[in-house]
Amino acid sequence: MRGHLAPHRFPEKTPRVQSPNTRSTLLMAPALLWLTALMVVPCGLIFALGFFRRGLYGGIEYTFTLENFALIVDPLYAGIFLTSARIAGLATLIAVIIGYAAAYAIAAAPRHRQPLLLFLAVLPFWSNYLIRTYAWIVLLNREGLITQGLRMLGYEGEPPSMLYTEGAVITGLVYNYLPFVILACYAPLARLNPELAEASRDLGASAFTTFRRVILPMTVPGIAAGAVFVFVLSIGNFITPALLGGGRFQMMGNLIYAQFLTANDWPFGAAISMVLIAIMMGLLTLQAIAAEKGAGEKREGADG
Amino acid sequence: MADRSPATRRSLAAVLVAVFAFLYIPIATLVALSFNEGGLPTAWTGFSVKWYGALMANRDILSAALNTLIVAVISTAIAAVLGTLLALGIETRRRKGRALEALVFAPMIIPDIVLAIALLSFFSLLKVPMGLHTIILSHVVFNLAFVSAVVRARLKSFDWSVTEASADLGASALTTFRRVTLPLILPAVIAGALLAFTLSVDEFIIAFFTAGAGRASTTLPMQIFAMIRFGVTPEINALATLVMIVSVTALTLSQRLNKGVIAP
């Protein structure tokens, strides 16, 4: 049989055998069926659930309603959403600033050292999320290492309360997602043509202007990709607020968790999940636009 | 970049030192404390591995570790096969529709919590009793996506003329796959499987929602989550250290294998 798995540039000549596309479909079928049964259908179910009513004693009443979405803009819940958007936004901002600076420093290091530096920056990302979060409990709790450090420096007052604060939650989120931002920002920085920055400086631009007008615009897609990732994972998080916020700070993730496991209001939980997905899609679209714009700038840069 | 001033170079180095300190001090502290004889963060009382011994005597942790291993091995095995076939199917396709790309990309970007509640609703509406098997079914969803992503990256640089040659020499499609294609993509398949294995070992949210009631199907991350809520204990430090070693080893291996398959 000719052309096993061959792409289209090797046209199939024997009429007996399946066309490459039939074979391709057969190869993909098991995985696509799995994804359909255990991802598409369940997610479709969540989509549908969001439009049903909660039963009197938990459970689901199958009548169409928009109540769940109305509840989302109810001041009580809208407040929670705004808080989680603020926490996620701050975490994103800090992670992007630190991550960009780190990526910039790595890209500026001697070329042969860059792979190792990048590897070291991403390594912590490979350990368990719970463990990385737990490490901050060890540092921040009242008898934790930071308190010990302060005592050694002669501090004698009450141990500062650092755990179970908004700052702890933000620190945990930044810590967990920073390696991703470094990776996302490093890629465009490493591809940057150093001659462009040189040209800008030769034309009399200051280092800051060169950064703002030349380097930054060309690396926006990387920043945007990192930012979307951090924001979406932060706003939908429930582990970090539960462990480092002591349950005092609710993110959308905690709210979804509660609707399914304690409040037993699945339709409302489903509606919140849909909002979360909508936020993600919206941000990804913006990111794609930023990437296209960045590609445009790059072409201009190459032409001029 | 030789034109940087010494001051610039110094501040760039300072940024790196600060970022690496931020990334590594929490983890290093945890690892160091797991060897602290007294077990408290307040004082270093000497090196000891007794907390690791205590782990080995903890039945809950051992059974959770066994559950995690069962879930990770089975879901990785299924995902390795399905993900590789998927990658071969996609890369040999004439036209890749956007819907197809979105479908295979989705498991990697859907927030875990959404997939978790979706699966929970799905299983409970179908009245499927939940346990380790439902965790396995669920883990295959994202595991197969990651395996196929790694294998696809390898196939992008794959020289298809070798399969042509094999066919011209009279090999059947199956023989060509077994003797030519598979050996060439095997490092990528193993790299993808190692990645999937680690993701599965570390995965908490989806397992938590699809494990059903009762302790019988508690996985290691679920056990760690429950323990962390009670506070800092030397046993968690030791357990955390062990889990980190497993993840980092598997992923470093996966990276190595992946680098070894750069196209000629």
mmCIF file of N, CA, C and O in Angstrom, chain A residues 136-199:
data_model
loop_
_atom_site.group_PDB
_atom_site.id
_atom_site.type_symbol
_atom_site.label_atom_id
_atom_site.label_comp_id
_atom_site.label_asym_id
_atom_site.label_seq_id
_atom_site.Cartn_x
_atom_site.Cartn_y
_atom_site.Cartn_z
ATOM 1 N N TRP A 136 4.008 28.911 50.819
ATOM 2 C CA TRP A 136 3.767 30.270 51.330
ATOM 3 C C TRP A 136 3.103 30.256 52.696
ATOM 4 O O TRP A 136 3.253 31.195 53.476
ATOM 5 N N ILE A 137 2.329 29.203 53.004
ATOM 6 C CA ILE A 137 1.776 29.094 54.361
ATOM 7 C C ILE A 137 2.925 28.944 55.345
ATOM 8 O O ILE A 137 2.950 29.555 56.415
ATOM 9 N N VAL A 138 3.923 28.128 54.954
ATOM 10 C CA VAL A 138 5.083 27.917 55.823
ATOM 11 C C VAL A 138 5.794 29.253 56.085
ATOM 12 O O VAL A 138 6.212 29.539 57.197
ATOM 13 N N LEU A 139 5.891 30.078 55.040
ATOM 14 C CA LEU A 139 6.602 31.349 55.209
ATOM 15 C C LEU A 139 5.779 32.385 55.956
ATOM 16 O O LEU A 139 6.307 33.139 56.763
ATOM 17 N N LEU A 140 4.468 32.430 55.675
ATOM 18 C CA LEU A 140 3.672 33.565 56.141
ATOM 19 C C LEU A 140 2.930 33.341 57.445
ATOM 20 O O LEU A 140 2.424 34.295 58.022
ATOM 21 N N ASN A 141 2.809 32.100 57.915
ATOM 22 C CA ASN A 141 1.966 31.921 59.102
ATOM 23 C C ASN A 141 2.595 32.578 60.323
ATOM 24 O O ASN A 141 3.766 32.928 60.331
ATOM 25 N N ARG A 142 1.764 32.746 61.370
ATOM 26 C CA ARG A 142 2.181 33.582 62.519
ATOM 27 C C ARG A 142 3.481 33.114 63.141
ATOM 28 O O ARG A 142 4.256 33.906 63.658
ATOM 29 N N GLU A 143 3.717 31.824 63.134
ATOM 30 C CA GLU A 143 4.993 31.339 63.657
ATOM 31 C C GLU A 143 5.905 30.931 62.492
ATOM 32 O O GLU A 143 6.798 30.114 62.653
ATOM 33 N N GLY A 144 5.626 31.479 61.345
ATOM 34 C CA GLY A 144 6.373 31.093 60.148
ATOM 35 C C GLY A 144 7.727 31.755 60.065
ATOM 36 O O GLY A 144 8.162 32.462 60.980
ATOM 37 N N LEU A 145 8.380 31.509 58.936
ATOM 38 C CA LEU A 145 9.766 31.940 58.798
ATOM 39 C C LEU A 145 9.951 33.447 58.783
ATOM 40 O O LEU A 145 10.951 33.949 59.274
ATOM 41 N N ILE A 146 8.967 34.154 58.242
ATOM 42 C CA ILE A 146 9.134 35.615 58.187
ATOM 43 C C ILE A 146 9.060 36.201 59.592
ATOM 44 O O ILE A 146 9.868 37.046 59.979
ATOM 45 N N THR A 147 8.124 35.668 60.397
ATOM 46 C CA THR A 147 8.049 36.104 61.793
ATOM 47 C C THR A 147 9.353 35.793 62.523
ATOM 48 O O THR A 147 9.893 36.631 63.250
ATOM 49 N N GLN A 148 9.871 34.573 62.287
ATOM 50 C CA GLN A 148 11.146 34.192 62.908
ATOM 51 C C GLN A 148 12.257 35.163 62.532
ATOM 52 O O GLN A 148 13.046 35.586 63.367
ATOM 53 N N GLY A 149 12.270 35.508 61.249
ATOM 54 C CA GLY A 149 13.293 36.425 60.748
ATOM 55 C C GLY A 149 13.203 37.773 61.448
ATOM 56 O O GLY A 149 14.212 38.326 61.897
ATOM 57 N N LEU A 150 11.972 38.256 61.586
ATOM 58 C CA LEU A 150 11.774 39.544 62.249
ATOM 59 C C LEU A 150 12.232 39.475 63.709
ATOM 60 O O LEU A 150 12.857 40.402 64.235
ATOM 61 N N ARG A 151 11.932 38.349 64.380
ATOM 62 C CA ARG A 151 12.345 38.185 65.780
ATOM 63 C C ARG A 151 13.861 38.249 65.900
ATOM 64 O O ARG A 151 14.401 38.850 66.819
ATOM 65 N N MET A 152 14.512 37.603 64.931
ATOM 66 C CA MET A 152 15.973 37.577 64.974
ATOM 67 C C MET A 152 16.543 38.974 64.802
ATOM 68 O O MET A 152 17.597 39.297 65.327
ATOM 69 N N LEU A 153 15.790 39.802 64.084
ATOM 70 C CA LEU A 153 16.253 41.175 63.885
ATOM 71 C C LEU A 153 15.881 42.061 65.082
ATOM 72 O O LEU A 153 16.105 43.267 65.063
ATOM 73 N N GLY A 154 15.291 41.453 66.108
ATOM 74 C CA GLY A 154 15.019 42.208 67.325
ATOM 75 C C GLY A 154 13.578 42.643 67.481
ATOM 76 O O GLY A 154 13.230 43.332 68.433
ATOM 77 N N TYR A 155 12.693 42.204 66.575
ATOM 78 C CA TYR A 155 11.280 42.578 66.667
ATOM 79 C C TYR A 155 10.630 41.775 67.781
ATOM 80 O O TYR A 155 10.785 40.555 67.872
ATOM 81 N N GLU A 156 9.894 42.471 68.681
ATOM 82 C CA GLU A 156 9.339 41.741 69.820
ATOM 83 C C GLU A 156 7.832 41.818 69.932
ATOM 84 O O GLU A 156 7.243 41.228 70.827
ATOM 85 N N GLY A 157 7.222 42.561 69.043
ATOM 86 C CA GLY A 157 5.776 42.744 69.164
ATOM 87 C C GLY A 157 4.994 41.516 68.728
ATOM 88 O O GLY A 157 5.534 40.420 68.593
ATOM 89 N N GLU A 158 3.710 41.728 68.552
ATOM 90 C CA GLU A 158 2.823 40.683 68.056
ATOM 91 C C GLU A 158 3.313 40.195 66.689
ATOM 92 O O GLU A 158 3.798 40.992 65.889
ATOM 93 N N PRO A 159 3.209 38.916 66.438
ATOM 94 C CA PRO A 159 3.561 38.462 65.083
ATOM 95 C C PRO A 159 2.640 39.131 64.057
ATOM 96 O O PRO A 159 1.440 39.225 64.299
ATOM 97 N N PRO A 160 3.190 39.646 62.981
ATOM 98 C CA PRO A 160 2.344 40.311 61.987
ATOM 99 C C PRO A 160 1.406 39.304 61.336
ATOM 100 O O PRO A 160 1.771 38.135 61.160
ATOM 101 N N SER A 161 0.192 39.740 61.044
ATOM 102 C CA SER A 161 -0.723 38.799 60.398
ATOM 103 C C SER A 161 -0.594 38.950 58.889
ATOM 104 O O SER A 161 -1.053 39.922 58.313
ATOM 105 N N MET A 162 0.104 38.021 58.272
ATOM 106 C CA MET A 162 0.325 38.094 56.833
ATOM 107 C C MET A 162 -0.500 37.074 56.089
ATOM 108 O O MET A 162 -0.936 37.301 54.977
ATOM 109 N N LEU A 163 -0.707 35.918 56.736
ATOM 110 C CA LEU A 163 -1.513 34.884 56.096
ATOM 111 C C LEU A 163 -2.978 35.322 56.186
ATOM 112 O O LEU A 163 -3.338 36.109 57.055
ATOM 113 N N TYR A 164 -3.812 34.806 55.315
ATOM 114 C CA TYR A 164 -5.232 35.147 55.281
ATOM 115 C C TYR A 164 -5.472 36.615 55.020
ATOM 116 O O TYR A 164 -6.364 37.232 55.618
ATOM 117 N N THR A 165 -4.653 37.209 54.184
ATOM 118 C CA THR A 165 -4.891 38.581 53.753
ATOM 119 C C THR A 165 -4.954 38.591 52.227
ATOM 120 O O THR A 165 -4.559 37.621 51.573
ATOM 121 N N GLU A 166 -5.449 39.720 51.708
ATOM 122 C CA GLU A 166 -5.500 39.861 50.258
ATOM 123 C C GLU A 166 -4.083 39.809 49.677
ATOM 124 O O GLU A 166 -3.856 39.222 48.627
ATOM 125 N N GLY A 167 -3.141 40.392 50.422
ATOM 126 C CA GLY A 167 -1.746 40.376 49.970
ATOM 127 C C GLY A 167 -1.222 38.961 49.824
ATOM 128 O O GLY A 167 -0.499 38.645 48.871
ATOM 129 N N ALA A 168 -1.601 38.086 50.775
ATOM 130 C CA ALA A 168 -1.140 36.698 50.711
ATOM 131 C C ALA A 168 -1.704 36.013 49.472
ATOM 132 O O ALA A 168 -0.999 35.273 48.780
ATOM 133 N N VAL A 169 -2.995 36.263 49.196
ATOM 134 C CA VAL A 169 -3.629 35.643 48.024
ATOM 135 C C VAL A 169 -2.926 36.109 46.746
ATOM 136 O O VAL A 169 -2.569 35.298 45.884
ATOM 137 N N ILE A 170 -2.680 37.429 46.660
ATOM 138 C CA ILE A 170 -2.028 37.965 45.453
ATOM 139 C C ILE A 170 -0.609 37.399 45.314
ATOM 140 O O ILE A 170 -0.202 36.979 44.228
ATOM 141 N N THR A 171 0.119 37.345 46.436
ATOM 142 C CA THR A 171 1.474 36.789 46.400
ATOM 143 C C THR A 171 1.441 35.356 45.879
ATOM 144 O O THR A 171 2.245 34.974 45.031
ATOM 145 N N GLY A 172 0.506 34.573 46.398
ATOM 146 C CA GLY A 172 0.399 33.173 45.986
ATOM 147 C C GLY A 172 0.116 33.051 44.493
ATOM 148 O O GLY A 172 0.703 32.216 43.799
ATOM 149 N N LEU A 173 -0.791 33.891 43.992
ATOM 150 C CA LEU A 173 -1.132 33.834 42.564
ATOM 151 C C LEU A 173 0.066 34.233 41.712
ATOM 152 O O LEU A 173 0.395 33.569 40.729
ATOM 153 N N VAL A 174 0.739 35.321 42.098
ATOM 154 C CA VAL A 174 1.909 35.769 41.336
ATOM 155 C C VAL A 174 2.964 34.669 41.334
ATOM 156 O O VAL A 174 3.528 34.319 40.295
ATOM 157 N N TYR A 175 3.200 34.107 42.511
ATOM 158 C CA TYR A 175 4.225 33.069 42.634
ATOM 159 C C TYR A 175 3.934 31.879 41.717
ATOM 160 O O TYR A 175 4.813 31.369 41.046
ATOM 161 N N ASN A 176 2.667 31.463 41.708
ATOM 162 C CA ASN A 176 2.311 30.275 40.942
ATOM 163 C C ASN A 176 2.367 30.484 39.433
ATOM 164 O O ASN A 176 2.677 29.569 38.690
ATOM 165 N N TYR A 177 2.030 31.692 38.971
ATOM 166 C CA TYR A 177 1.920 31.885 37.531
ATOM 167 C C TYR A 177 3.092 32.651 36.916
ATOM 168 O O TYR A 177 3.159 32.792 35.698
ATOM 169 N N LEU A 178 4.001 33.141 37.756
ATOM 170 C CA LEU A 178 5.130 33.919 37.239
ATOM 171 C C LEU A 178 5.941 33.182 36.155
ATOM 172 O O LEU A 178 6.250 33.773 35.113
ATOM 173 N N PRO A 179 6.296 31.913 36.362
ATOM 174 C CA PRO A 179 7.108 31.236 35.341
ATOM 175 C C PRO A 179 6.461 31.263 33.962
ATOM 176 O O PRO A 179 7.136 31.410 32.947
ATOM 177 N N PHE A 180 5.132 31.182 33.931
ATOM 178 C CA PHE A 180 4.464 31.218 32.626
ATOM 179 C C PHE A 180 4.646 32.567 31.947
ATOM 180 O O PHE A 180 4.888 32.644 30.751
ATOM 181 N N VAL A 181 4.534 33.646 32.745
ATOM 182 C CA VAL A 181 4.710 34.986 32.172
ATOM 183 C C VAL A 181 6.133 35.139 31.643
ATOM 184 O O VAL A 181 6.360 35.693 30.571
ATOM 185 N N ILE A 182 7.107 34.638 32.404
ATOM 186 C CA ILE A 182 8.505 34.729 31.964
ATOM 187 C C ILE A 182 8.657 34.039 30.609
ATOM 188 O O ILE A 182 9.227 34.585 29.677
ATOM 189 N N LEU A 183 8.099 32.834 30.492
ATOM 190 C CA LEU A 183 8.172 32.084 29.228
ATOM 191 C C LEU A 183 7.518 32.854 28.085
ATOM 192 O O LEU A 183 8.075 32.977 27.001
ATOM 193 N N ALA A 184 6.306 33.375 28.356
ATOM 194 C CA ALA A 184 5.544 34.052 27.310
ATOM 195 C C ALA A 184 6.248 35.326 26.850
ATOM 196 O O ALA A 184 6.205 35.665 25.664
ATOM 197 N N CYS A 185 6.896 36.040 27.776
ATOM 198 C CA CYS A 185 7.572 37.290 27.402
ATOM 199 C C CYS A 185 8.943 37.025 26.795
ATOM 200 O O CYS A 185 9.436 37.812 25.999
ATOM 201 N N TYR A 186 9.559 35.926 27.196
ATOM 202 C CA TYR A 186 10.912 35.637 26.707
ATOM 203 C C TYR A 186 10.905 35.381 25.195
ATOM 204 O O TYR A 186 11.787 35.867 24.480
ATOM 205 N N ALA A 187 9.888 34.641 24.715
ATOM 206 C CA ALA A 187 9.869 34.244 23.304
ATOM 207 C C ALA A 187 10.012 35.448 22.364
ATOM 208 O O ALA A 187 10.925 35.466 21.533
ATOM 209 N N PRO A 188 9.141 36.484 22.473
ATOM 210 C CA PRO A 188 9.318 37.625 21.554
ATOM 211 C C PRO A 188 10.595 38.426 21.832
ATOM 212 O O PRO A 188 11.189 38.962 20.891
ATOM 213 N N LEU A 189 11.022 38.494 23.107
ATOM 214 C CA LEU A 189 12.244 39.254 23.421
ATOM 215 C C LEU A 189 13.472 38.604 22.794
ATOM 216 O O LEU A 189 14.378 39.281 22.316
ATOM 217 N N ALA A 190 13.487 37.261 22.794
ATOM 218 C CA ALA A 190 14.643 36.550 22.250
ATOM 219 C C ALA A 190 14.694 36.675 20.729
ATOM 220 O O ALA A 190 15.763 36.622 20.138
ATOM 221 N N ARG A 191 13.506 36.827 20.123
ATOM 222 C CA ARG A 191 13.464 36.929 18.659
ATOM 223 C C ARG A 191 13.766 38.333 18.173
ATOM 224 O O ARG A 191 13.985 38.545 16.991
ATOM 225 N N LEU A 192 13.751 39.274 19.102
ATOM 226 C CA LEU A 192 13.935 40.680 18.743
ATOM 227 C C LEU A 192 15.271 40.891 18.056
ATOM 228 O O LEU A 192 16.296 40.400 18.512
ATOM 229 N N ASN A 193 15.233 41.655 16.973
ATOM 230 C CA ASN A 193 16.475 41.950 16.265
ATOM 231 C C ASN A 193 17.198 43.101 16.978
ATOM 232 O O ASN A 193 16.678 44.214 17.043
ATOM 233 N N PRO A 194 18.396 42.851 17.547
ATOM 234 C CA PRO A 194 19.074 43.904 18.320
ATOM 235 C C PRO A 194 19.410 45.124 17.468
ATOM 236 O O PRO A 194 19.564 46.223 17.986
ATOM 237 N N GLU A 195 19.488 44.934 16.143
ATOM 238 C CA GLU A 195 19.812 46.069 15.275
ATOM 239 C C GLU A 195 18.735 47.149 15.304
ATOM 240 O O GLU A 195 19.019 48.326 15.103
ATOM 241 N N LEU A 196 17.474 46.713 15.556
ATOM 242 C CA LEU A 196 16.391 47.699 15.607
ATOM 243 C C LEU A 196 16.614 48.678 16.753
ATOM 244 O O LEU A 196 16.471 49.885 16.596
ATOM 245 N N ALA A 197 16.975 48.125 17.935
ATOM 246 C CA ALA A 197 17.225 48.983 19.091
ATOM 247 C C ALA A 197 18.429 49.882 18.816
ATOM 248 O O ALA A 197 18.431 51.068 19.145
ATOM 249 N N GLU A 198 19.431 49.303 18.167
ATOM 250 C CA GLU A 198 20.625 50.084 17.844
ATOM 251 C C GLU A 198 20.269 51.238 16.913
ATOM 252 O O GLU A 198 20.675 52.386 17.134
ATOM 253 N N ALA A 199 19.464 50.923 15.884
ATOM 254 C CA ALA A 199 19.060 51.950 14.927
ATOM 255 C C ALA A 199 18.343 53.079 15.641
ATOM 256 O O ALA A 199 18.595 54.263 15.390
#
